[in-house]
Tab-separated table of C-alpha atoms in Angstrom:
chain	number	residue	atom	x	y	z
A	1	MET	CA	-7.207	46.910	-46.464
A	2	THR	CA	-9.873	44.849	-48.354
A	3	ILE	CA	-13.360	44.330	-47.472
A	4	SER	CA	-12.764	40.870	-46.669
A	5	LEU	CA	-9.638	41.397	-44.256
A	6	VAL	CA	-11.664	44.359	-42.536
A	7	ALA	CA	-14.662	41.420	-41.761
A	8	THR	CA	-12.029	39.205	-40.224
A	9	LEU	CA	-10.871	41.998	-37.916
A	10	VAL	CA	-14.242	42.534	-36.941
A	11	VAL	CA	-15.288	39.372	-36.429
A	12	LEU	CA	-11.878	39.061	-34.189
A	13	LEU	CA	-12.680	41.856	-32.249
A	14	VAL	CA	-16.211	40.585	-31.357
A	15	VAL	CA	-15.077	37.151	-30.283
A	16	ALA	CA	-12.147	38.797	-28.331
A	17	TYR	CA	-14.706	41.118	-26.521
A	18	ARG	CA	-17.057	38.138	-25.797
A	19	VAL	CA	-14.136	36.211	-24.432
A	20	LEU	CA	-12.998	38.813	-22.129
A	21	ALA	CA	-16.407	40.664	-21.391
A	22	SER	CA	-18.666	37.921	-20.973
A	23	PRO	CA	-17.196	36.062	-17.808
A	24	ARG	CA	-16.646	39.725	-16.214
A	25	ARG	CA	-20.059	40.538	-16.548
A	26	ALA	CA	-21.355	37.105	-15.424
A	27	THR	CA	-19.286	37.900	-12.312
A	28	THR	CA	-21.522	41.017	-11.911
A	29	TRP	CA	-24.310	38.914	-12.514
A	30	VAL	CA	-23.959	36.387	-9.691
A	31	ALA	CA	-22.900	38.570	-6.941
A	32	GLY	CA	-26.554	40.175	-7.076
A	33	ASN	CA	-28.893	37.990	-8.920
A	34	PHE	CA	-27.511	34.121	-9.085
A	35	ALA	CA	-30.052	31.787	-7.121
A	36	ALA	CA	-28.117	28.404	-7.345
A	37	THR	CA	-31.596	26.312	-6.652
A	38	ASP	CA	-33.063	27.682	-10.068
A	39	TYR	CA	-30.565	25.980	-12.088
A	40	GLY	CA	-30.663	22.487	-10.360
A	41	LEU	CA	-27.758	23.560	-8.077
A	42	PRO	CA	-27.797	23.126	-4.318
A	43	PRO	CA	-28.145	26.520	-2.306
A	44	ARG	CA	-24.704	28.621	-1.783
A	45	GLU	CA	-25.617	27.781	2.337
A	46	VAL	CA	-25.068	24.159	2.089
A	47	LEU	CA	-22.065	24.212	-0.021
A	48	ASP	CA	-19.086	22.248	2.042
A	49	SER	CA	-15.537	22.895	1.390
A	50	ARG	CA	-13.951	20.508	3.710
A	51	ARG	CA	-14.072	18.128	0.562
A	52	PRO	CA	-14.433	17.541	-3.110
A	53	GLY	CA	-16.852	14.873	-2.805
A	54	PRO	CA	-18.249	12.899	0.138
A	55	PRO	CA	-16.536	11.087	2.291
A	56	PRO	CA	-16.191	7.143	1.856
A	57	GLU	CA	-18.690	4.503	2.460
A	58	PRO	CA	-18.338	3.977	6.605
A	59	HIS	CA	-17.198	0.215	6.068
A	60	ARG	CA	-14.555	1.539	3.511
A	61	LEU	CA	-13.347	3.842	6.372
A	62	GLU	CA	-13.684	1.394	9.012
A	63	GLU	CA	-11.512	-1.531	7.005
A	64	ARG	CA	-8.977	1.361	6.615
A	65	GLN	CA	-8.738	2.691	9.955
A	66	GLY	CA	-8.353	-1.113	11.083
A	67	VAL	CA	-5.350	-1.984	8.724
A	68	VAL	CA	-3.669	1.146	9.786
A	69	TYR	CA	-4.117	0.793	13.577
A	70	ALA	CA	-2.980	-2.649	13.148
A	71	ALA	CA	0.186	-2.027	10.886
A	72	ARG	CA	0.876	0.594	13.798
A	73	GLN	CA	0.736	-1.965	16.204
A	74	GLY	CA	3.206	-4.131	14.345
A	75	ASN	CA	0.512	-6.650	12.700
A	76	TRP	CA	1.947	-6.863	9.120
A	77	LYS	CA	-0.476	-9.820	8.318
A	78	SER	CA	-3.441	-7.400	8.313
A	79	ALA	CA	-1.667	-5.034	5.952
A	80	ALA	CA	-0.533	-8.217	3.694
A	81	GLN	CA	-4.316	-9.536	3.428
A	82	TYR	CA	-5.645	-5.954	2.863
A	83	VAL	CA	-3.639	-5.866	-0.128
A	84	GLY	CA	-4.345	-9.614	-1.462
A	85	GLU	CA	-7.984	-9.000	-1.248
A	86	ALA	CA	-7.997	-6.264	-4.097
A	87	GLY	CA	-7.039	-9.685	-6.189
A	88	GLU	CA	-6.355	-8.318	-9.727
A	89	ASP	CA	-7.989	-4.926	-9.660
A	90	TRP	CA	-4.707	-3.483	-10.050
A	91	ASP	CA	-6.043	0.350	-9.492
A	92	GLU	CA	-7.367	-0.630	-6.210
A	93	ARG	CA	-4.429	-2.578	-5.139
A	94	TRP	CA	-2.354	-0.039	-5.838
A	95	THR	CA	-4.364	2.603	-3.836
A	96	ARG	CA	-4.249	0.121	-1.017
A	97	LEU	CA	-0.429	0.108	-0.858
A	98	GLU	CA	-0.272	3.914	-1.110
A	99	LEU	CA	-2.423	3.819	2.188
A	100	LEU	CA	0.342	1.425	3.393
A	101	GLN	CA	3.314	3.410	2.323
A	102	HIS	CA	1.763	6.721	4.354
A	103	VAL	CA	1.840	4.542	7.546
A	104	ALA	CA	5.432	2.787	6.936
A	105	GLU	CA	6.577	6.254	6.149
A	106	GLU	CA	6.368	7.183	10.122
A	107	ASP	CA	7.444	3.724	10.888
A	108	ASP	CA	8.269	0.962	8.992
A	109	ALA	CA	9.071	-1.824	11.469
A	110	TRP	CA	6.196	-3.412	10.417
A	111	LEU	CA	6.998	-3.454	7.132
A	112	ALA	CA	10.499	-5.006	7.580
A	113	ALA	CA	9.072	-7.683	9.731
A	114	TRP	CA	6.458	-8.508	6.630
A	115	ARG	CA	9.413	-8.827	4.301
A	116	THR	CA	11.802	-10.908	6.929
A	117	ALA	CA	8.569	-13.341	7.285
A	118	GLU	CA	7.756	-13.344	3.575
A	119	PRO	CA	10.757	-12.725	1.255
A	120	ASP	CA	8.975	-13.358	-1.612
A	121	ASN	CA	5.928	-11.650	-1.216
A	122	CYS	CA	5.799	-8.974	-4.206
A	123	ASP	CA	3.571	-6.612	-2.434
A	124	ALA	CA	5.685	-6.433	0.517
A	125	ALA	CA	8.813	-5.730	-1.848
A	126	THR	CA	6.899	-3.378	-3.905
A	127	LEU	CA	5.905	-1.362	-1.369
A	128	HIS	CA	9.714	-1.371	0.475
A	129	ALA	CA	10.882	0.189	-3.475
A	130	SER	CA	8.302	2.762	-3.440
A	131	LEU	CA	9.076	3.965	-0.027
A	132	MET	CA	12.565	4.288	-0.937
A	133	VAL	CA	11.821	6.451	-3.917
A	134	HIS	CA	9.346	8.565	-1.857
A	135	ARG	CA	11.998	9.092	0.820
A	136	ALA	CA	14.487	10.061	-2.090
A	137	TRP	CA	11.918	12.711	-3.411
A	138	ALA	CA	11.168	13.954	0.109
A	139	ILE	CA	14.620	14.974	0.214
A	140	ARG	CA	14.622	16.447	-3.471
A	141	GLY	CA	11.589	18.474	-2.379
A	142	GLY	CA	8.858	19.485	-5.367
A	143	GLY	CA	10.776	22.595	-6.646
A	144	TYR	CA	12.860	22.841	-9.852
A	145	ALA	CA	15.928	21.501	-10.510
A	146	HIS	CA	17.935	24.977	-9.880
A	147	GLU	CA	15.755	25.498	-6.765
A	148	VAL	CA	17.015	22.471	-5.140
A	149	MET	CA	20.491	22.350	-2.492
A	150	ALA	CA	23.427	20.545	-4.769
A	151	SER	CA	23.680	18.302	-1.806
A	152	ASP	CA	20.242	17.504	-1.571
A	153	MET	CA	20.123	16.605	-5.241
A	154	GLU	CA	22.948	14.463	-5.077
A	155	ARG	CA	21.581	12.455	-2.345
A	156	PHE	CA	18.147	12.112	-4.357
A	157	LYS	CA	20.116	10.966	-7.619
A	158	ALA	CA	22.173	8.640	-5.480
A	159	MET	CA	19.197	6.995	-3.875
A	160	LEU	CA	16.852	6.235	-6.500
A	161	PRO	CA	19.066	3.750	-8.781
A	162	ALA	CA	18.943	1.413	-5.852
A	163	ALA	CA	14.910	1.852	-5.398
A	164	ILE	CA	14.611	0.923	-9.197
A	165	GLU	CA	16.881	-2.239	-8.366
A	166	GLU	CA	14.487	-3.047	-5.567
A	167	ALA	CA	11.568	-2.753	-7.834
A	168	ARG	CA	13.200	-4.729	-10.541
A	169	LYS	CA	13.551	-7.535	-7.880
A	170	ALA	CA	10.012	-7.274	-6.881
A	171	ALA	CA	9.041	-7.582	-10.478
A	172	LEU	CA	10.754	-11.052	-10.658
A	173	LEU	CA	8.293	-12.174	-7.514
A	174	ASP	CA	5.471	-11.590	-9.584
A	175	PRO	CA	5.656	-11.241	-13.131
A	176	ALA	CA	2.060	-10.387	-13.796
A	177	ASN	CA	1.901	-7.769	-10.839
A	178	PRO	CA	2.212	-4.002	-12.224
A	179	GLY	CA	3.252	-2.559	-9.011
A	180	PRO	CA	6.924	-2.953	-9.094
A	181	TRP	CA	6.537	-1.168	-13.080
A	182	VAL	CA	4.628	1.853	-11.210
A	183	VAL	CA	7.363	2.314	-8.821
A	184	MET	CA	9.992	2.171	-11.628
A	185	ILE	CA	7.983	4.729	-14.125
A	186	THR	CA	7.481	6.738	-10.771
A	187	ALA	CA	11.755	6.835	-10.324
A	188	ALA	CA	12.520	6.850	-14.091
A	189	ARG	CA	12.366	11.054	-14.407
A	190	GLY	CA	14.120	11.349	-11.467
A	191	ALA	CA	16.443	9.219	-12.218
A	192	GLN	CA	16.920	10.534	-15.658
A	193	TYR	CA	16.004	7.821	-17.870
A	194	ARG	CA	16.177	8.781	-21.308
A	195	ARG	CA	13.111	8.373	-23.323
A	196	ALA	CA	14.175	5.115	-25.194
A	197	GLU	CA	14.864	3.725	-21.531
A	198	PHE	CA	11.375	4.923	-20.346
A	199	ARG	CA	9.252	3.399	-22.928
A	200	THR	CA	10.813	0.026	-22.283
A	201	LEU	CA	9.411	0.629	-18.279
A	202	TRP	CA	6.034	2.112	-20.070
A	203	SER	CA	5.875	-1.435	-22.197
A	204	GLY	CA	6.445	-3.483	-19.208
A	205	LEU	CA	3.595	-1.856	-17.561
A	206	VAL	CA	0.986	-1.564	-20.089
A	207	ALA	CA	1.495	-5.274	-21.134
A	208	ARG	CA	0.149	-5.967	-17.308
A	209	ALA	CA	-2.228	-3.407	-16.601
A	210	PRO	CA	-2.905	-1.360	-19.927
A	211	TYR	CA	-5.189	1.180	-18.063
A	212	HIS	CA	-3.343	1.462	-14.628
A	213	TYR	CA	-4.435	5.404	-13.586
A	214	GLU	CA	-1.465	6.075	-11.389
A	215	GLY	CA	0.796	4.581	-14.049
A	216	HIS	CA	-0.737	6.962	-16.387
A	217	TRP	CA	-0.247	9.810	-14.350
A	218	GLN	CA	3.233	9.361	-13.481
A	219	ALA	CA	4.089	8.687	-17.233
A	220	GLN	CA	2.183	11.999	-18.248
A	221	GLN	CA	4.917	13.803	-15.627
A	222	TYR	CA	7.655	11.968	-17.438
A	223	TRP	CA	6.119	13.491	-21.002
A	224	CYS	CA	5.594	17.155	-19.592
A	225	ALA	CA	7.652	20.142	-20.438
A	226	LYS	CA	9.373	20.299	-16.962
A	227	TRP	CA	11.021	16.806	-17.414
A	228	PHE	CA	11.566	15.113	-20.537
A	229	GLY	CA	8.945	15.890	-23.134
A	230	SER	CA	6.934	18.976	-24.209
A	231	ASP	CA	3.676	20.658	-24.120
A	232	ARG	CA	2.713	18.763	-27.203
A	233	ARG	CA	4.051	15.276	-26.039
A	234	MET	CA	2.079	15.465	-22.736
A	235	LEU	CA	-1.143	16.415	-24.641
A	236	ARG	CA	-0.602	13.525	-27.166
A	237	PHE	CA	-0.236	10.787	-24.413
A	238	ALA	CA	-3.030	12.546	-22.476
A	239	ARG	CA	-5.129	12.400	-25.532
A	240	GLN	CA	-4.357	8.881	-25.891
A	241	ALA	CA	-5.220	7.983	-22.347
A	242	VAL	CA	-8.693	9.550	-23.195
A	243	LEU	CA	-9.083	7.534	-26.177
A	244	LYS	CA	-8.361	4.368	-24.881
A	245	ALA	CA	-10.138	4.342	-21.793
A	246	PRO	CA	-12.214	1.827	-21.204
A	247	THR	CA	-15.930	1.785	-20.037
A	248	GLY	CA	-16.226	2.229	-16.266
A	249	SER	CA	-12.347	3.637	-15.978
A	250	PRO	CA	-11.659	7.274	-14.643
A	251	LEU	CA	-8.521	7.173	-17.025
A	252	ALA	CA	-9.741	10.091	-19.508
A	253	GLY	CA	-9.038	12.161	-16.403
A	254	ILE	CA	-5.194	12.007	-17.408
A	255	TYR	CA	-5.841	14.713	-19.905
A	256	LEU	CA	-7.440	16.769	-17.084
A	257	HIS	CA	-4.090	16.858	-15.206
A	258	ALA	CA	-2.420	17.241	-18.306
A	259	LEU	CA	-4.105	20.671	-18.782
A	260	ASP	CA	-3.650	21.507	-15.296
A	261	GLU	CA	0.342	21.006	-15.588
A	262	LEU	CA	-0.409	22.868	-18.764
A	263	THR	CA	-1.603	25.977	-17.115
A	264	THR	CA	0.545	25.370	-13.622
A	265	HIS	CA	3.967	25.403	-15.244
A	266	SER	CA	4.057	26.652	-18.638
A	267	SER	CA	3.101	30.619	-19.970
A	268	PHE	CA	-0.782	29.491	-20.703
A	269	SER	CA	-3.424	31.066	-18.284
A	270	SER	CA	-5.725	28.264	-19.627
A	271	GLY	CA	-5.409	25.238	-21.817
A	272	PRO	CA	-5.434	25.530	-25.585
A	273	VAL	CA	-8.978	26.246	-26.600
A	274	THR	CA	-9.409	24.433	-29.937
A	275	PRO	CA	-12.144	22.106	-31.470
A	276	LEU	CA	-9.659	19.282	-30.669
A	277	SER	CA	-9.419	20.372	-26.907
A	278	ARG	CA	-13.168	20.839	-26.731
A	279	SER	CA	-14.133	17.610	-28.299
A	280	THR	CA	-11.792	15.613	-26.022
A	281	LEU	CA	-13.362	17.587	-22.870
A	282	ARG	CA	-16.663	16.304	-24.416
A	283	ARG	CA	-15.458	12.515	-24.648
A	284	VAL	CA	-13.972	12.734	-20.895
A	285	ALA	CA	-17.367	14.091	-19.918
A	286	ALA	CA	-18.912	11.141	-21.699
A	287	SER	CA	-16.208	8.765	-20.125
A	288	PHE	CA	-17.244	9.784	-16.747
A	289	ASP	CA	-20.714	9.252	-17.168
A	290	HIS	CA	-20.005	5.471	-16.723
A	291	VAL	CA	-17.526	5.424	-13.718
A	292	ALA	CA	-19.207	4.077	-10.691
A	293	PRO	CA	-20.440	6.519	-8.982
A	294	ASP	CA	-18.769	5.318	-5.555
A	295	ASP	CA	-15.331	5.728	-7.514
A	296	GLU	CA	-13.552	7.969	-5.121
A	297	ARG	CA	-11.181	9.556	-7.850
A	298	LEU	CA	-14.358	10.806	-9.598
A	299	PRO	CA	-15.226	13.857	-7.672
A	300	LEU	CA	-12.000	15.689	-8.057
A	301	LEU	CA	-12.023	14.685	-11.633
A	302	ARG	CA	-15.112	16.178	-12.113
A	303	HIS	CA	-14.197	19.589	-10.429
A	304	LEU	CA	-11.332	19.590	-12.760
A	305	LEU	CA	-13.392	18.769	-15.706
A	306	ALA	CA	-16.014	21.722	-14.723
A	307	HIS	CA	-13.131	24.422	-14.391
A	308	HIS	CA	-11.387	23.305	-17.821
A	309	MET	CA	-14.739	23.468	-19.534
A	310	LEU	CA	-15.302	27.105	-17.763
A	311	SER	CA	-12.105	28.371	-19.306
A	312	SER	CA	-13.026	26.746	-22.763
A	313	MET	CA	-16.205	28.523	-22.753
A	314	MET	CA	-18.280	25.175	-22.508
A	315	TYR	CA	-20.885	26.815	-20.311
A	316	ALA	CA	-23.531	24.351	-20.821
A	317	GLY	CA	-21.480	21.470	-20.529
A	318	ALA	CA	-19.582	22.987	-17.217
A	319	LEU	CA	-23.065	23.794	-15.744
A	320	GLU	CA	-24.012	19.979	-16.281
A	321	GLN	CA	-20.494	18.849	-14.080
A	322	PHE	CA	-21.333	21.624	-11.251
A	323	ARG	CA	-24.780	19.829	-11.285
A	324	LYS	CA	-23.423	16.292	-10.757
A	325	ILE	CA	-20.731	17.611	-8.265
A	326	GLY	CA	-23.472	18.922	-5.762
A	327	PRO	CA	-22.464	20.633	-2.335
A	328	TRP	CA	-18.843	19.725	-2.338
A	329	CYS	CA	-16.375	22.234	-3.197
A	330	GLY	CA	-13.038	21.676	-1.455
A	331	ALA	CA	-11.148	20.963	-4.763
A	332	PRO	CA	-7.869	23.020	-6.184
A	333	PRO	CA	-9.430	24.619	-8.931
A	334	TRP	CA	-11.630	26.613	-6.295
A	335	ARG	CA	-9.099	26.656	-3.209
A	336	LYS	CA	-6.043	28.485	-5.108
A	337	ASP	CA	-7.554	31.873	-4.301
A	338	GLY	CA	-8.214	31.845	-0.663
A	339	ASN	CA	-12.130	31.205	-0.540
A	340	ALA	CA	-13.407	27.977	-1.957
A	341	ILE	CA	-16.919	28.561	-1.718
A	342	VAL	CA	-16.781	32.158	-3.237
A	343	ALA	CA	-14.558	30.982	-6.131
A	344	PHE	CA	-17.038	27.823	-6.711
A	345	GLU	CA	-19.974	29.845	-6.170
A	346	ASN	CA	-18.759	32.541	-8.888
A	347	ALA	CA	-17.435	29.533	-11.128
A	348	ARG	CA	-21.056	27.545	-10.913
A	349	GLY	CA	-22.946	31.316	-11.455
A	350	THR	CA	-20.956	32.110	-14.561
A	351	ALA	CA	-21.480	28.881	-16.031
A	352	ALA	CA	-25.138	29.195	-15.270
A	353	ARG	CA	-25.320	32.677	-16.673
A	354	LEU	CA	-23.275	32.271	-20.119
A	355	SER	CA	-24.786	28.944	-20.836
A	356	ARG	CA	-28.242	30.461	-21.298
A	357	ALA	CA	-29.817	27.815	-19.161
A	358	ARG	CA	-33.243	28.935	-18.566
A	359	PRO	CA	-34.091	29.024	-14.570
A	360	THR	CA	-36.864	26.328	-13.469
A	361	SER	CA	-39.030	26.752	-10.644
A	362	THR	CA	-38.851	22.429	-10.168
A	363	PRO	CA	-37.994	21.734	-6.857
A	364	GLN	CA	-34.502	20.066	-6.745
A	365	THR	CA	-33.285	17.807	-4.238
A	366	HIS	CA	-29.327	17.798	-3.125
A	367	GLY	CA	-28.057	14.883	-1.145
A	368	ILE	CA	-24.753	13.017	-1.391
A	369	VAL	CA	-24.087	13.627	-5.151
A	370	ARG	CA	-20.780	12.484	-7.225
């Protein structure tokens, strides 16, 4: 064995030891020595596991509650106005449609009345098509194909073409509206669309809304390994989303969802730790700094970013995200093991310890942090 090979093996062993042993030692340190306030973090006693971030502004909650109540009373006009007021903020418009879809899943009589009164309304037609897709998916369930009963799978496959056709009709009512295209992209993987067919739909969406968040999330699902892509295709798609995310958009967060997909549905216990993956995570973090603080998608995305930075041994970056997250810890990365507060405390303590950040005696204030 040559000297250079021996040296290489020694370096690899040292790196492996640090990767495996350092987090374990940090966990022990957290249990007995971690004082969150010393690192600019809120103390454990104020951690809140009920939500990933602060609740929406009161006026937003009141508006949503009013629209939901009106719809349940059969008043479709409030719903139509609510969606229409989003204008060409297509992400917001879609978010409002999703809220109404949840209402329609319970009782869609008001939606039927809306469609009867305004048959040429694209939003009403889009909502109807989307509801058809979600009802089909409810029959199928979220399991792998071999876990779904044959009869349920047949019903699922039979319902999707009709939903896609309804979405196509909706698209004709307002050619500029990307909503129907999001519905088609959502249904495409269940309808077994080939890649060329899917790319046609994708081109239709990005021609209307090139940075549509939900559209990108649904497309990322199409390109993942369990559907019609692979880990490589999915990550490439997600990295492209990071690169093209405009200032102020949370679109770069699609990459974090791709890492979640990779770790949840593949043999990877964590995402790839490479110079490219780390530089991408840094770019995601920089992108988030320009997203509006009241964007309700941002808190969850910061949790995912902190989690994946920690897995990638980017401890200083993870610590910075924990500082921005504040006391909120009701997010999936920490809930999966049962006790979100314990998992969150251990994660941010590990980030503090392994980042080699120096404790500070400067008093910190922790209010509603996003």
